[in-house]
Amino acid sequence: MEPKQHLYLVDGSAYIFRAYHRLPPLTDPEGTPVGAVYGYTTMLWKLAEDLNKADGPTHLAVILDAGSESFRNEIYEDYKANRPPPPEDLVPQFPLIRDATRAFSLPCIEEQGFEADDLIASYAREATRRGWDVTIVSSDKDLMQLVGKCAEPHDGVEGGCIDMLDTMKNQRIDIPEVIEKFGVPPEKVGDVLALMGDSVDNVPGVYGVGPKTATKLIQEHGDLETALAAAPAMKKSKLQERLIEQAEQARLSKVLVTLKEDCNLPLDIDAFKLDAIPPEPLAAFLGKHGFTSLLKRLETGTGSPANTTQLNPAKPVTAAAGPSEGASRQPLPDMPAVDRSAYECITTEAALDQWIARAAQARMVAIDTETSALDAMRADLAGISMAVGPNQACYIPLSHGGTDMFAEKPEQVALDNALARLKPLLESDAVLKVGQNIKYDLNVLARHGIEVAPIDDTMIVSFDLDAGRSMDGIGGGHGMDELSERHLGHTTLTFKEICGTGKKAIPFGEVPLDRATEYAAEDADVTWRLHSVLKPRLSEEGGTRIYERVDRPLIPVVAQMERHGIKVDRDRLAHLSSQFAEALGALEQEIYTCCGQEFTIGSPKQLGEILFDKMGYKGGRKGKSGQYSTDQAVLEKLAGEGAEVATKVLEWRQLSKLRSTYTEALQAAINPDTGRVHTSYSLVGAQTGRLSSTEPNLQNIPIRTEIGREIRECFVAEPGNVLLSADYSQIELRLAAHMADVPSLKEAFAKGEDIHARTATEMFGTVDRDTRGRAKTINFAILYGISRWGLAGRLGVDPDEAQAMIDRYFERFPGIQRYIHETLEQVRERGYSETLFGRKTWFPRINSKNGAERQGSERAAINAPIQGTCADIIKRAMARMGPALAEAGLPDVKMLLQVHDELVFELPESDVAAASPVIERVMAEAALPAVRLDVPLGVEIGSGASWGAAH
DNA sequence: GGCCGAACGTA
DNA sequence: GTACGTTCGGCCC
């Protein structure tokens, strides 16, 4: 197993300047000023400590400026000519930077003629091209041009991506943060910098153009050349004159700020591998300069910061908070209390435009849509709320008072007019839109022709930080009311309070505007506040990778799947339904005859009493309800003993289930507008990271029985199209073989063998129907966190025998036992399990005194990394699927459903041949390059007129 | 009307 | 033995 390589490039020269100005002037025992060096040393220490953490470095290098002259001086001789000489007490610290870096045994790179920025850009390009991720440790604005840049995929390897880390502010800088700073995405930062110039570096720019104007010009015109070209047509002003006069100067500036990405690389990036840091040279350095607190930690630690993750985190250089102690102990943020009277109800165009401008200027806006119902595919838009800061929130009613045609509607901006005004804001790549469960808003607004982007979702952020965490009875959910209570100490108005409940409930559009404003604007306000509290925790707690690279990109993809929906054959469902009804009627009569009375067959209570009390069959009471158990296992046992009624009840149950849950419910779920069924996926529904599906649940459509399979036949494609199903074969066992490092299982998968047969051979020495079946049961038992009792129940043997089999399994596959042991150790110690991609699941009861509770957590903790890794992999495949199909010239292939290890597509029949290999490849390579699995991921593809036929 | 447990559909 | 969601009956308010 090879974890994702992650190169950290430290902008050493820039750091030292900032550290100098921010830290008190310290001197070492010899009287040499070392304040900035101390800051630099603690930063390296902290970075090295993050080795092996989810987003931490695997490789690290420090990049320095070699001298004052660079190739830019050949282009523009005054470049950096205005630089004042560095302060006197900083000068002696420059060489110490190199000493410090060497003390950590880290590579230090500098190259005559190039600036550190150029070397960083070049190294970043090389690393991302190899599929590594890159974090630039700096806050230099020129380097922000690189943020979010990802290398093109090649040879089946996904390129890595670049982000930045400002260690002084303890802040990750990704695309949204760049947008927040510059008002434009990173690829346009160079154009903004070119216009505004830089007095320190003596980049001329255009005189009189500062950051504000530069941003405005690029936002309006798109890029520098277009802005310059548009200048003659602008209205007469000083600005217009200067843009025309100084166009060449602006172009020169662009060249000066553009980073050179093809420098010679003095040292190969493989040499940057970050390993355990030898303590001796580090101790010598720390001692020489009197950094006693660090020295003490080095001595009490296990040797060096790179393998002393148990150490307390280095004391932050600034007052910024260190890593959070856990969600339950979050201090309340420093924000004014929620004041609903501060909210504004927007009823005029002018007020709306003003808020849109405010949001654009803030570059970040929390939004929330209010609708007439919960189903995003049917609901009508009632209004939209926005927030740009604490208590700075508004509500824009759009269709209030529509129910009573004769009543006078409250004054409000007309829906189409308001949406036309909001559209540029909601679609602007310069403004981040934050939502709580924003997939809902994406779907509602998409139905009005608005494609909201870029986005952040506080619910998903909460999930990626705290999945599985429950706060001593407070609950560990990710709903807004709960999050507000937990993180803001604020109780929100509830929907029920505003709209009532049950029969008396009114649609949101009928709520009076003052109440509607309080509720809706509060939701946006709270979302804004939650974002400010939760988002920074991602980088502090190692959640950035899973959020930015897996879950956030998935949001619009899943939203699109929901909007596509899937066609079902209503007539066929109705036909099945009546067939089932007929059979049910007949069975009912037969059951009544057997029992000598009529009763509610669907009531386990009544059924149990009749079977066991009245008819005298044997079977025990069960559990706390004091009720007879009549479940499948019990009835099958009775049936085996010749009880005909048990067979009939089982058959009745199957048909009844199919009819009520599927044939009837699916017809009711058909959307009258689209004629299709639109499920809703929850991205936070399963603690392990799996999706869940509701209204209707399309992830539990029958397949195992012949009669159930008929329901799959009712899922069909439009004329001329087919449904294509692609599923991972045995993915969880493959992942178990990889994660537990079991050579014989890995070998069996590599050779394409029947894995259960192989297990049977290892376990029992022979393969036949019986031993293969038992081996299969044991294999799954392993994935689910084995126990002797559970396995005994499944195999129909006694617990001692089951234990003997488990022992035998561990003996034959020693990696499995080691995996279970190590996984549990880690969960007990840290509180959470982790997938191969860094997704955490928390297990607060893993050390419970209650044995059953603790063992339950242990089983879940063994399963979570495997199930969760599987979820991560298919999510990555889903996010890449759209672009891959587009690139292959297959825009008509639509991804409709996800069922944990299966993806279902609808596509023109003529596209099947071309699409199949693309889908197969994307799925099979979905783990790469972050994780290189030791086993191949098998993908099986089939297509046909229906979902049933596609299998 | 709302909530819970039993039962059962999927991976 | 893991992870879900839905339906139903039964019971509560």
CSV table of C-alpha atoms in Angstrom, one decimal, chain A residues 206-207 231-232 234-247:
chain,number,residue,atom,x,y,z
A,206,VAL,CA,-1.0,50.8,-13.9
A,207,TYR,CA,-0.7,53.9,-12.0
A,231,ALA,CA,-10.3,50.7,-22.4
A,232,PRO,CA,-10.9,53.0,-25.4
A,234,MET,CA,-14.8,53.1,-21.4
A,235,LYS,CA,-16.2,56.4,-20.3
A,236,LYS,CA,-13.6,59.2,-20.1
A,237,SER,CA,-11.7,59.2,-16.8
A,238,LYS,CA,-8.2,59.2,-15.5
A,239,LEU,CA,-8.5,55.5,-15.2
A,240,GLN,CA,-9.4,55.1,-18.9
A,241,GLU,CA,-6.5,57.3,-20.0
A,242,ARG,CA,-4.0,55.4,-17.9
A,243,LEU,CA,-5.2,52.0,-19.0
A,244,ILE,CA,-4.6,53.1,-22.6
A,245,GLU,CA,-1.3,54.9,-21.9
A,246,GLN,CA,0.2,52.2,-19.6
A,247,ALA,CA,-1.1,49.1,-21.4
